[in-house]
Amino acid sequence: MSWFLPRVLAYVVMMLGGGLLGRIAGTPFHMSTSGMVVGAGMGVALAVLFDGLRGRRLLVWLRGSLQGPAPRDTGFWGELGYRVERAVRSREMVAVQEKARLAQFLSGIEASPNGVMLLNANDQIDWCNHLAAEHFGLDPVRDRSQHLTNLVRAPSFVAYLRARQFEQPVVFPSPGGRGTLSVLIRGYGDGLKLVLSQDITERERAETMRRDFVANVSHEMRTPLTVLSGFIETLVNLPLTEVERKRVLSLMGQQTARMQTLVSDLLTLAQLEGSPRPPSDRWVDVDKLMQHAEGDARTLSRERHQLVFESLAPAQLAGAEGELLSALTNLVTNAIRYTPDGGRVEVRWQPRADGSAEFIVKDSGIGIEKEHLPRLTERFYRVDGSRSRETGGTGLGLSIVKHVIQRHGGELDVQSEPGKGSEFRLIFPSLRVRVGQAAPVPVPQAVGAR
Ligand code: ADP
């Protein structure tokens, strides 16, 4: 109230001053009393006008952007201006802090591995992060305030949103058909909704692969098991001659061997997937690998093919012996199995100009149609199922090869022409290749070689 007394005093002084002046001015005309009243009135009016002008300055500032300081003044108007400015500044500060907190909060949601979207009570988009925009194919700015169901029309999603039963997520193909989305909605506030989306394409693919894998393994096991049980029934129920019995037992032996190969390949794959990367400081002699693969090839071919094994430079490879041998023998045995009698199989170790090196396994066999090449390394993928099974194949060999070469940082390259033959290359990076003679090493045992 420090302004009150001076203010009253100012008005009183103006009134008295005006009255005095009015009286002096009115005396010569014998109108001293009325002159005093008019003068006092004019004094008060002047004070009000002056006050109005000061108040107007403040009003102009208040109506503006409030950016600069409030008009400096004394007394009532000075204090009013000062207090209003202080209140405005502190509000501004709170707003800035709130804004910074909101920005921090939103950037936290942006960093979420899920898509996050906020819907109002009418299912219009209030806000969404970039991941949600990507999942639903939206523009986070342009599509704000749009009805979500106008933009995302997948029937299962629209039904889910309308049903308001949000206990379980809904799964549907992502708009644009690029994958699969899982969306969960949570209600909050007064009819508001939080929409959480997740791209589960990879998970679905892995799940499908797992299911296919189990189905394939079951199928592969069932065939020999059915044959075996048929033979057992025959042995139990039919009086067989010694020759017939030996034949049945030999066929049973073949089926058992087939199952053993399958189980062994499955174990190899599991081992490759579950074990750490092969060491980069354990050196394996390439010539030993070649000798071992050649021994296996000659046993399998039984001189039905022309076999050429050639190492263009003594060298060593850094990695897991058993895995490397498994990859090489898988390629070599494939070359023999898919090359008709009289054909040629060449296996070559060849350093390359950039320090890397490769095993080349080339055959003059049946070859592979172009459209099969990208799928050859898939588990159980076979171009010709019956030929693969007849020759003891499991459909897992190239899958093992791909795993091994990837674990060694290299790559598998396949060139093939139907009727002319195939060429498989195992290319190793320079880091894992050392050219030169090695100290003698024991012959390694193959992992999963057939
Ligand atoms: P499989 O046990 O059936 O041989 P792989 O994974 O080793 O399984 O090979 C996958 C498929 O690739 C084979 O079924 C075969 O059709 C084809 N394939 C592999 N190597 C050769 C080759 N050298 N020549 C022709 N076809 C081949």
Tab-separated table of C-alpha atoms in Angstrom, residues 268 272 278 320 322-327 399-410 426 428:
chain	number	residue	atom	x	y	z
A	268	THR	CA	26.972	-79.972	-36.661
A	272	LEU	CA	28.087	-74.088	-35.542
A	278	PRO	CA	36.689	-69.778	-34.730
A	320	ALA	CA	38.754	-74.255	-36.744
A	322	GLY	CA	37.244	-79.521	-38.132
A	323	GLU	CA	34.909	-76.859	-39.535
A	324	LEU	CA	37.187	-76.066	-42.483
A	325	LEU	CA	37.533	-79.725	-43.332
A	326	SER	CA	33.782	-80.188	-43.039
A	327	ALA	CA	33.104	-77.334	-45.487
A	399	SER	CA	23.895	-74.876	-45.124
A	400	ILE	CA	26.824	-76.169	-43.046
A	401	VAL	CA	29.280	-74.835	-45.645
A	402	LYS	CA	27.691	-71.374	-45.541
A	403	HIS	CA	27.827	-71.255	-41.753
A	404	VAL	CA	31.457	-72.312	-41.667
A	405	ILE	CA	32.624	-69.791	-44.251
A	406	GLN	CA	30.644	-66.976	-42.643
A	407	ARG	CA	32.135	-67.797	-39.256
A	408	HIS	CA	35.572	-67.489	-40.861
A	409	GLY	CA	34.707	-64.067	-42.299
A	410	GLY	CA	34.634	-65.354	-45.864
A	426	LEU	CA	35.144	-70.762	-50.598
A	428	PHE	CA	38.791	-66.559	-47.209
